[in-house]
């Protein structure tokens, strides 16, 4: 399943004068803000019935029968659960003019994160810290969490997830800098294999000024709680 970012907006037509003021000069209407980018999940190819049949075969192949009352509905619940894990909610990337010229760090800390390890299809859960240095526009704060969810709701590795969030914000928001830090516990290494209970993995991606300027980088990492 692929996630896509779809812009439903069209470029605005040239403004035309609608009247004249007392001096005879043309009066133009106020500019219409560009519609927000609509970010949606591509559901093509999703077949819950086929997934339920496959889940039943998977369980039976592992010696787990599904004939009992308790397990009879388990294949369907498995299929629906994974479909939910792989289906981010659509959202509009709402931005606003940076009228005041705000040029300090904007940071959303402790964004809840859940994703699925693409190697074992087991969950990893944790938190994301996402910040940026504004350019010409500022972002609706809830959209930072939405972007994290958009890229987390698919089979993932934490390293790629961290970079995808940062790169996407850099492309669509065009800020002066972007920083993303993710801390998560991977059940593929706490529940199986090495069984390293309590181990957490940290990844970070810094772009623009947050990567190149030492003081900005130190401020961002300090606010996220990472060592500088």
Coordinates of N, CA and C in Angstrom, one line a residue:
X1 N 0.9 -1.2 0.0 CA 0.0 0.0 0.0 C 0.9 1.2 0.0
X2 N 0.5 2.2 -0.8 CA 1.3 3.4 -0.9 C 0.6 4.6 -0.3
X3 N 1.3 5.5 0.4 CA 0.7 6.7 0.8 C 1.1 7.8 -0.1
X4 N 0.1 8.6 -0.5 CA 0.3 9.7 -1.4 C -0.1 11.0 -0.8
X5 N 0.6 12.1 -1.3 CA 0.2 13.4 -0.9 C -0.5 14.1 -2.1
X6 N -1.7 14.4 -2.0 CA -2.4 14.9 -3.2 C -2.9 16.4 -3.0
X7 N -2.5 17.2 -3.9 CA -2.9 18.6 -3.8 C -4.2 18.8 -4.7
X8 N -5.3 19.2 -4.0 CA -6.5 19.3 -4.7 C -6.7 20.8 -5.2
X9 N -5.8 21.6 -4.8 CA -5.9 23.0 -5.2 C -5.4 23.3 -6.6
X10 N -6.0 24.3 -7.3 CA -5.6 24.7 -8.6 C -5.0 26.1 -8.4
X11 N -4.1 26.5 -9.3 CA -3.5 27.9 -9.2 C -4.6 28.9 -9.4
X12 N -4.5 30.0 -8.7 CA -5.6 31.0 -8.8 C -5.4 31.8 -10.1
X13 N -6.6 32.2 -10.7 CA -6.5 32.9 -11.9 C -6.0 34.4 -11.6
X14 N -5.5 35.1 -12.6 CA -5.1 36.5 -12.4 C -6.3 37.3 -11.9
X15 N -5.9 38.2 -11.0 CA -7.0 39.1 -10.4 C -7.4 40.1 -11.4
X16 N -8.6 40.5 -11.4 CA -9.2 41.5 -12.3 C -9.8 42.6 -11.5
X17 N -9.6 43.8 -12.0 CA -10.2 44.9 -11.3 C -11.8 44.8 -11.3
X18 N -12.4 45.1 -10.2 CA -13.9 45.0 -10.1 C -14.5 46.3 -10.0
X19 N -13.8 47.4 -9.7 CA -14.3 48.7 -9.5 C -13.2 49.7 -9.6
X20 N -13.5 51.0 -9.3 CA -12.5 52.0 -9.3 C -12.8 52.9 -8.1
X21 N -11.7 53.4 -7.5 CA -11.9 54.3 -6.3 C -12.2 55.7 -6.8
X22 N -12.2 56.6 -5.8 CA -12.6 58.0 -6.1 C -11.6 58.7 -7.1
X23 N -10.4 58.2 -7.1 CA -9.4 58.8 -8.0 C -9.3 58.1 -9.3
X24 N -10.2 57.1 -9.5 CA -10.3 56.4 -10.8 C -9.3 55.3 -10.9
X25 N -8.6 55.0 -9.8 CA -7.7 53.8 -9.9 C -8.4 52.5 -9.7
X26 N -8.0 51.5 -10.4 CA -8.7 50.2 -10.3 C -8.6 49.6 -8.9
X27 N -9.6 49.0 -8.4 CA -9.6 48.3 -7.1 C -9.6 46.8 -7.3
X28 N -8.6 46.2 -6.7 CA -8.6 44.7 -6.9 C -9.1 44.0 -5.6
X29 N -9.7 42.9 -5.8 CA -10.2 42.2 -4.6 C -9.0 41.6 -3.8
X30 N -9.2 41.3 -2.5 CA -8.1 40.8 -1.7 C -7.7 39.4 -2.3
X31 N -6.4 39.1 -2.2 CA -6.0 37.8 -2.7 C -6.6 36.7 -2.0
X32 N -6.9 35.6 -2.7 CA -7.5 34.4 -2.1 C -6.4 33.5 -1.7
X33 N -6.4 33.1 -0.4 CA -5.3 32.2 0.1 C -5.4 30.9 -0.7
X34 N -4.2 30.3 -1.0 CA -4.1 29.0 -1.7 C -4.7 27.9 -0.8
X35 N -5.5 27.1 -1.4 CA -6.1 26.0 -0.6 C -5.0 25.1 0.0
X36 N -5.3 24.4 1.1 CA -4.3 23.6 1.8 C -4.1 22.3 1.0
X37 N -2.9 21.8 1.1 CA -2.6 20.5 0.5 C -3.3 19.4 1.2
X38 N -4.1 18.6 0.4 CA -4.8 17.5 1.0 C -3.9 16.2 0.9
X39 N -3.6 15.6 2.1 CA -2.8 14.5 2.2 C -3.6 13.2 2.5
X40 N -3.6 12.3 1.6 CA -4.5 11.1 1.7 C -3.7 9.8 1.6
X41 N -4.3 8.8 2.1 CA -3.7 7.4 2.0 C -4.3 6.7 0.9
X42 N -3.5 6.0 0.0 CA -4.0 5.2 -1.1 C -4.5 3.9 -0.6
X43 N -5.7 3.6 -0.8 CA -6.3 2.3 -0.3 C -6.4 1.3 -1.4
X44 N -6.0 1.6 -2.6 CA -6.1 0.6 -3.7 C -5.3 -0.6 -3.4
X45 N -5.9 -1.8 -3.7 CA -5.2 -3.0 -3.4 C -5.6 -3.6 -2.1
X46 N -6.3 -2.9 -1.2 CA -6.7 -3.5 0.1 C -7.8 -4.5 -0.1
X47 N -7.7 -5.7 0.3 CA -8.7 -6.8 0.2 C -8.8 -7.5 1.6
X48 N -9.7 -7.0 2.4 CA -9.8 -7.5 3.8 C -10.2 -9.0 3.8
X49 N -11.1 -9.4 2.8 CA -11.5 -10.8 2.8 C -10.3 -11.7 2.5
X50 N -9.5 -11.3 1.6 CA -8.3 -12.1 1.2 C -7.3 -12.1 2.4
X51 N -7.2 -11.0 3.1 CA -6.3 -10.9 4.3 C -6.8 -11.8 5.4
X52 N -8.1 -11.9 5.6 CA -8.7 -12.7 6.6 C -8.4 -14.2 6.3
X53 N -8.6 -14.6 5.0 CA -8.3 -16.0 4.6 C -6.8 -16.3 4.9
X54 N -6.0 -15.4 4.5 CA -4.5 -15.6 4.7 C -4.2 -15.7 6.1
X55 N -4.8 -14.9 7.0 CA -4.5 -14.9 8.4 C -4.9 -16.3 9.0
X56 N -6.1 -16.8 8.6 CA -6.5 -18.1 9.0 C -5.5 -19.2 8.6
X57 N -5.0 -19.1 7.4 CA -4.0 -20.1 6.9 C -2.7 -20.0 7.7
X58 N -2.3 -18.7 8.0 CA -1.1 -18.4 8.8 C -1.2 -19.1 10.1
X59 N -2.3 -18.9 10.8 CA -2.5 -19.5 12.2 C -2.5 -21.0 12.1
X60 N -3.2 -21.5 11.2 CA -3.2 -23.0 11.1 C -1.9 -23.6 10.8
X61 N -1.1 -22.9 9.9 CA 0.3 -23.4 9.6 C 1.2 -23.4 10.8
X62 N 0.9 -22.6 11.8 CA 1.6 -22.6 13.0 C 1.0 -23.5 14.1
X63 N 0.1 -24.3 13.7 CA -0.6 -25.3 14.6 C -1.6 -24.7 15.5
X64 N -2.1 -23.5 15.2 CA -3.2 -22.8 16.0 C -4.5 -23.0 15.3
X65 N -5.4 -23.8 15.8 CA -6.7 -24.0 15.2 C -7.6 -22.8 15.4
X66 N -8.5 -22.6 14.5 CA -9.5 -21.5 14.6 C -10.9 -21.9 14.8
X67 N -11.1 -23.2 15.2 CA -12.4 -23.7 15.3 C -13.2 -23.3 16.5
X68 N -12.4 -23.0 17.6 CA -13.1 -22.7 18.9 C -13.8 -21.3 18.8
X69 N -14.8 -21.1 19.7 CA -15.6 -19.9 19.7 C -14.7 -18.7 19.9
X70 N -13.6 -18.8 20.7 CA -12.7 -17.7 21.0 C -11.9 -17.3 19.8
X71 N -11.5 -18.3 19.0 CA -10.5 -18.1 17.9 C -11.2 -18.0 16.6
X72 N -12.5 -18.3 16.5 CA -13.1 -18.3 15.2 C -13.1 -17.0 14.5
X73 N -13.2 -15.9 15.2 CA -13.1 -14.6 14.6 C -11.7 -13.9 14.6
X74 N -10.7 -14.7 15.0 CA -9.4 -14.1 15.1 C -8.8 -13.7 13.8
X75 N -8.9 -14.5 12.7 CA -8.3 -14.1 11.4 C -8.9 -12.8 10.9
X76 N -10.2 -12.6 11.1 CA -10.8 -11.3 10.7 C -10.3 -10.2 11.5
X77 N -10.2 -10.4 12.8 CA -9.7 -9.3 13.7 C -8.2 -9.0 13.3
X78 N -7.4 -10.0 13.0 CA -6.0 -9.8 12.6 C -6.0 -8.9 11.4
X79 N -6.8 -9.3 10.4 CA -6.8 -8.5 9.1 C -7.2 -7.1 9.3
X80 N -8.3 -6.8 10.1 CA -8.7 -5.5 10.4 C -7.7 -4.7 11.2
X81 N -7.1 -5.4 12.1 CA -6.1 -4.7 13.0 C -4.9 -4.2 12.1
X82 N -4.4 -5.0 11.3 CA -3.3 -4.6 10.4 C -3.7 -3.6 9.4
X83 N -4.9 -3.7 8.9 CA -5.4 -2.6 8.0 C -5.5 -1.3 8.7
X84 N -5.9 -1.3 10.0 CA -5.9 0.0 10.7 C -4.5 0.5 11.0
X85 N -3.6 -0.4 11.3 CA -2.2 0.0 11.6 C -1.6 0.6 10.3
X86 N -2.0 0.2 9.2 CA -1.4 0.7 7.9 C -2.3 1.8 7.2
X87 N -3.2 2.4 8.0 CA -4.1 3.4 7.3 C -4.1 4.7 8.1
X88 N -3.2 5.6 7.7 CA -3.2 6.9 8.4 C -4.4 7.7 8.0
X89 N -4.8 8.6 8.9 CA -6.0 9.5 8.6 C -5.6 10.6 7.7
X90 N -6.5 10.9 6.7 CA -6.2 12.1 5.8 C -6.2 13.4 6.6
X91 N -5.5 14.4 6.1 CA -5.5 15.7 6.7 C -5.1 16.7 5.7
X92 N -5.4 18.0 6.0 CA -5.0 19.1 5.2 C -3.8 19.8 5.8
X93 N -2.8 20.0 5.0 CA -1.6 20.7 5.5 C -1.8 22.2 5.6
X94 N -2.3 22.6 6.7 CA -2.7 24.0 6.9 C -1.5 24.8 7.3
X95 N -1.2 25.8 6.5 CA -0.2 26.8 6.8 C -0.7 28.2 6.8
X96 N 0.1 29.1 7.4 CA -0.4 30.5 7.5 C 0.8 31.4 7.3
X97 N 0.6 32.6 6.8 CA 1.7 33.5 6.6 C 2.4 33.8 7.9
X98 N 3.7 33.9 7.8 CA 4.5 34.3 9.0 C 4.6 35.8 9.1
X99 N 3.5 36.4 9.4 CA 3.4 37.9 9.3 C 4.3 38.6 10.2
X100 N 4.6 38.0 11.4 CA 5.4 38.7 12.4 C 6.9 38.4 12.2
X101 N 7.2 37.6 11.2 CA 8.6 37.3 10.9 C 9.2 36.4 12.1
X102 N 8.4 35.6 12.7 CA 8.9 34.7 13.8 C 10.1 33.9 13.3
X103 N 11.2 33.9 13.9 CA 12.4 33.2 13.4 C 13.1 32.3 14.5
X104 N 12.3 32.0 15.5 CA 12.8 31.1 16.6 C 12.3 29.7 16.4
X105 N 12.8 28.8 17.1 CA 12.4 27.4 17.0 C 10.9 27.1 17.4
X106 N 10.3 26.3 16.6 CA 8.9 25.8 16.9 C 9.1 24.3 17.1
X107 N 8.8 23.8 18.3 CA 9.0 22.4 18.6 C 7.8 21.7 19.2
X108 N 7.4 20.6 18.7 CA 6.3 19.8 19.3 C 7.0 18.6 19.9
X109 N 7.0 18.5 21.2 CA 7.7 17.4 21.9 C 6.7 16.3 22.3
X110 N 7.2 15.1 22.3 CA 6.4 14.0 22.9 C 5.2 13.6 22.0
X111 N 5.3 13.7 20.7 CA 4.2 13.2 19.9 C 4.2 11.7 19.9
X112 N 3.0 11.1 20.3 CA 2.9 9.7 20.4 C 3.1 9.0 19.0
X113 N 3.9 7.9 19.0 CA 4.2 7.3 17.8 C 4.0 5.8 17.9
X114 N 3.4 5.2 16.9 CA 3.3 3.8 16.8 C 3.4 3.4 15.3
X115 N 4.3 2.4 15.1 CA 4.5 1.9 13.7 C 4.7 0.4 13.8
X116 N 5.1 -0.2 12.7 CA 5.3 -1.6 12.6 C 6.6 -1.9 11.9
X117 N 7.4 -2.7 12.5 CA 8.7 -3.1 12.0 C 8.5 -3.9 10.7
X118 N 9.1 -3.4 9.6 CA 8.9 -4.1 8.3 C 9.6 -5.5 8.2
X119 N 10.5 -5.8 9.2 CA 11.2 -7.0 9.1 C 10.4 -8.2 9.8
X120 N 9.7 -7.8 10.9 CA 9.0 -8.9 11.6 C 7.5 -8.6 11.7
X121 N 7.0 -7.4 11.2 CA 5.6 -7.0 11.4 C 5.2 -7.0 12.8
X122 N 6.1 -6.6 13.7 CA 5.8 -6.4 15.1 C 5.8 -4.9 15.4
X123 N 5.0 -4.4 16.3 CA 4.9 -2.9 16.6 C 6.2 -2.4 17.2
X124 N 6.5 -1.1 16.9 CA 7.4 -0.3 17.7 C 6.7 1.0 18.1
X125 N 6.8 1.4 19.4 CA 6.1 2.5 19.9 C 7.0 3.4 20.6
X126 N 6.7 4.7 20.7 CA 7.5 5.7 21.3 C 7.0 7.1 21.1
X127 N 7.9 8.0 21.0 CA 7.6 9.4 20.9 C 8.5 10.0 19.8
X128 N 7.9 11.1 19.2 CA 8.7 11.9 18.2 C 8.7 13.3 18.7
X129 N 9.8 14.0 18.5 CA 10.0 15.4 18.7 C 10.3 16.0 17.3
X130 N 9.4 16.9 16.9 CA 9.6 17.5 15.6 C 9.6 19.0 15.7
X131 N 10.6 19.7 15.1 CA 10.7 21.1 15.2 C 11.2 21.7 13.9
X132 N 11.0 23.0 13.7 CA 11.4 23.7 12.5 C 11.7 25.2 12.8
X133 N 12.5 25.8 12.0 CA 12.7 27.2 12.1 C 11.9 27.8 10.9
X134 N 10.9 28.6 11.2 CA 10.0 29.1 10.1 C 10.7 29.9 9.1
X135 N 10.2 29.8 7.9 CA 10.5 30.7 6.8 C 9.4 31.7 6.5
X136 N 8.8 31.6 5.3 CA 7.7 32.5 5.0 C 6.4 32.1 5.5
X137 N 6.2 30.8 6.0 CA 4.9 30.4 6.5 C 5.2 29.5 7.7
X138 N 4.1 29.5 8.6 CA 4.1 28.7 9.7 C 3.0 27.6 9.6
X139 N 3.2 26.5 10.3 CA 2.4 25.3 10.2 C 1.4 25.2 11.3
X140 N 0.2 24.8 11.0 CA -0.7 24.5 12.1 C -0.1 23.3 13.0
X141 N 0.0 23.6 14.3 CA 0.8 22.7 15.1 C 0.3 21.2 15.1
X142 N -1.0 21.0 15.0 CA -1.4 19.6 14.9 C -0.9 18.8 13.7
X143 N -0.5 19.6 12.7 CA 0.0 18.9 11.5 C 1.3 18.3 11.6
X144 N 2.1 18.7 12.6 CA 3.3 18.0 12.9 C 3.1 16.6 13.3
X145 N 2.1 16.4 14.2 CA 1.7 15.0 14.6 C 1.1 14.3 13.4
X146 N 0.3 15.0 12.6 CA -0.3 14.3 11.4 C 0.7 13.7 10.5
X147 N 1.8 14.5 10.2 CA 2.9 14.1 9.3 C 3.6 12.8 9.9
X148 N 3.8 12.8 11.2 CA 4.4 11.7 11.9 C 3.5 10.5 11.6
X149 N 2.2 10.6 11.9 CA 1.3 9.5 11.7 C 1.3 9.0 10.3
X150 N 1.3 10.0 9.3 CA 1.2 9.6 7.9 C 2.4 8.6 7.5
X151 N 3.6 8.9 8.0 CA 4.7 8.0 7.6 C 4.9 6.8 8.5
X152 N 4.3 6.9 9.7 CA 4.4 5.8 10.7 C 3.4 4.6 10.3
X153 N 2.3 5.0 9.7 CA 1.3 3.9 9.4 C 1.6 3.1 8.2
X154 N 2.7 2.4 8.2 CA 3.1 1.5 7.1 C 4.2 0.7 7.7
X155 N 4.6 -0.4 7.0 CA 5.8 -1.2 7.5 C 7.0 -0.3 7.4
X156 N 7.8 -0.2 8.5 CA 8.8 0.9 8.5 C 10.1 0.4 9.2
X157 N 11.1 1.1 9.0 CA 12.3 1.1 9.9 C 12.4 2.5 10.5
X158 N 12.9 2.6 11.7 CA 12.9 3.9 12.4 C 13.8 4.9 11.7
X159 N 14.9 4.4 11.1 CA 15.8 5.4 10.5 C 15.1 6.0 9.3
X160 N 14.5 5.2 8.5 CA 13.8 5.8 7.3 C 12.6 6.7 7.7
X161 N 11.9 6.3 8.7 CA 10.7 7.1 9.2 C 11.2 8.5 9.7
X162 N 12.3 8.5 10.4 CA 12.8 9.8 10.9 C 13.2 10.8 9.7
X163 N 13.8 10.2 8.7 CA 14.2 11.0 7.6 C 13.0 11.4 6.7
X164 N 12.1 10.5 6.6 CA 10.9 10.8 5.7 C 10.1 12.0 6.3
X165 N 9.9 12.0 7.6 CA 9.2 13.2 8.2 C 9.9 14.5 8.0
X166 N 11.3 14.5 8.2 CA 12.1 15.7 8.1 C 12.1 16.2 6.6
X167 N 12.3 15.2 5.7 CA 12.4 15.6 4.3 C 11.1 16.2 3.8
X168 N 9.9 15.5 4.2 CA 8.6 16.0 3.7 C 8.3 17.4 4.2
X169 N 8.6 17.7 5.5 CA 8.4 19.0 6.0 C 9.3 20.0 5.3
X170 N 10.5 19.7 5.0 CA 11.4 20.6 4.3 C 10.9 20.9 2.9
X171 N 10.3 19.9 2.2 CA 9.8 20.1 0.9 C 8.6 20.9 0.8
X172 N 7.6 20.6 1.7 CA 6.3 21.2 1.6 C 6.2 22.5 2.4
X173 N 7.0 22.7 3.4 CA 6.9 23.9 4.3 C 8.0 24.9 3.9
X174 N 9.1 24.5 3.4 CA 10.3 25.3 3.0 C 10.7 26.2 4.2
X175 N 11.0 25.6 5.3 CA 11.5 26.3 6.5 C 13.0 26.6 6.4
X176 N 13.5 27.3 7.3 CA 15.0 27.5 7.4 C 15.7 26.3 7.9
X177 N 15.0 25.5 8.7 CA 15.6 24.2 9.2 C 14.6 23.3 9.7
X178 N 14.9 22.0 9.8 CA 13.9 21.0 10.3 C 14.7 20.1 11.2
X179 N 14.2 19.6 12.3 CA 14.8 18.6 13.2 C 13.7 17.6 13.6
X180 N 14.1 16.3 13.5 CA 13.2 15.3 13.9 C 14.0 14.3 14.8
X181 N 13.5 14.0 16.0 CA 14.1 13.0 16.8 C 13.0 12.0 17.2
X182 N 13.3 10.7 17.1 CA 12.4 9.6 17.4 C 13.0 8.7 18.4
X183 N 12.3 8.4 19.5 CA 12.7 7.4 20.5 C 11.7 6.4 20.6
X184 N 12.0 5.1 20.4 CA 11.0 4.1 20.4 C 11.5 2.7 20.9
X185 N 10.6 1.9 21.4 CA 10.9 0.6 21.8 C 10.3 -0.4 20.8
X186 N 11.2 -1.3 20.3 CA 10.9 -2.2 19.2 C 10.6 -3.6 19.8
X187 N 9.3 -4.0 19.7 CA 9.0 -5.3 20.3 C 9.6 -6.5 19.5
X188 N 10.2 -6.2 18.3 CA 10.9 -7.3 17.6 C 12.2 -7.6 18.3
X189 N 12.7 -6.7 19.2 CA 13.9 -7.0 20.0 C 13.6 -7.1 21.5
X190 N 12.4 -6.8 21.9 CA 12.1 -6.9 23.4 C 11.3 -8.2 23.7
X191 N 10.5 -8.6 22.7 CA 9.6 -9.8 22.9 C 10.1 -11.1 22.3
X192 N 11.1 -11.0 21.4 CA 11.7 -12.1 20.8 C 13.2 -11.9 20.6
X193 N 13.8 -12.9 20.0 CA 15.3 -12.8 19.7 C 16.1 -12.5 21.0
X194 N 16.7 -11.4 21.0 CA 17.6 -11.0 22.1 C 16.8 -10.7 23.4
X195 N 15.5 -10.3 23.3 CA 14.6 -10.0 24.4 C 15.2 -9.0 25.3
X196 N 15.7 -7.9 24.7 CA 16.3 -6.8 25.5 C 15.2 -5.9 26.0
X197 N 14.6 -6.3 27.1 CA 13.5 -5.6 27.6 C 13.9 -4.2 28.1
X198 N 13.2 -3.2 27.7 CA 13.4 -1.8 28.1 C 14.4 -1.0 27.2
X199 N 15.0 -1.7 26.2 CA 15.9 -1.1 25.3 C 15.1 -0.1 24.4
X200 N 15.6 1.1 24.2 CA 15.0 2.0 23.3 C 16.0 2.5 22.3
X201 N 15.5 2.8 21.1 CA 16.3 3.3 20.0 C 16.1 4.7 19.7
X202 N 17.1 5.5 19.5 CA 17.1 6.9 19.2 C 17.6 7.2 17.8
X203 N 16.8 7.9 17.0 CA 17.3 8.3 15.7 C 17.0 9.8 15.5
X204 N 17.8 10.5 14.7 CA 17.6 11.9 14.5 C 17.9 12.3 13.1
X205 N 17.2 13.3 12.5 CA 17.6 13.9 11.3 C 17.5 15.4 11.4
X206 N 18.5 16.1 11.0 CA 18.6 17.6 11.1 C 18.9 18.1 9.7
X207 N 18.1 19.2 9.3 CA 18.3 19.7 8.0 C 18.4 21.3 8.1
X208 N 19.0 21.9 7.1 CA 19.1 23.3 7.0 C 19.9 23.9 8.2
X209 N 19.4 25.0 8.8 CA 20.1 25.7 9.8 C 20.3 24.8 11.1
X210 N 19.4 23.9 11.3 CA 19.5 23.0 12.5 C 20.6 22.0 12.3
X211 N 21.1 21.8 11.1 CA 22.2 20.9 10.9 C 23.5 21.7 10.8
X212 N 23.5 22.9 10.2 CA 24.7 23.6 9.9 C 25.1 24.6 11.0
X213 N 24.2 25.1 11.7 CA 24.5 26.1 12.8 C 24.6 25.4 14.1
X214 N 25.8 25.5 14.7 CA 26.0 24.7 16.0 C 25.1 25.1 17.1
X215 N 24.9 26.4 17.2 CA 24.0 26.9 18.3 C 22.6 26.5 18.1
X216 N 22.1 26.6 16.9 CA 20.7 26.2 16.6 C 20.6 24.7 16.9
X217 N 21.6 23.9 16.4 CA 21.5 22.5 16.6 C 21.5 22.1 18.1
X218 N 22.4 22.8 18.9 CA 22.5 22.6 20.3 C 21.1 22.9 21.0
X219 N 20.5 24.0 20.6 CA 19.2 24.4 21.2 C 18.2 23.3 21.0
X220 N 18.1 22.9 19.7 CA 17.1 21.9 19.4 C 17.3 20.6 20.2
X221 N 18.5 20.1 20.2 CA 18.8 18.8 20.9 C 18.6 19.0 22.4
X222 N 18.9 20.1 22.9 CA 18.7 20.3 24.4 C 17.2 20.3 24.7
X223 N 16.4 20.9 23.9 CA 15.0 21.0 24.1 C 14.3 19.6 24.0
X224 N 14.9 18.7 23.1 CA 14.3 17.4 23.0 C 14.8 16.4 24.0
X225 N 15.9 16.9 24.8 CA 16.4 16.1 25.9 C 17.6 15.2 25.5
X226 N 18.0 15.4 24.2 CA 19.2 14.6 23.7 C 20.5 15.3 24.2
X227 N 21.5 14.5 24.3 CA 22.8 15.1 24.6 C 23.3 15.8 23.4
X228 N 24.0 17.0 23.6 CA 24.4 17.8 22.5 C 25.8 17.4 22.0

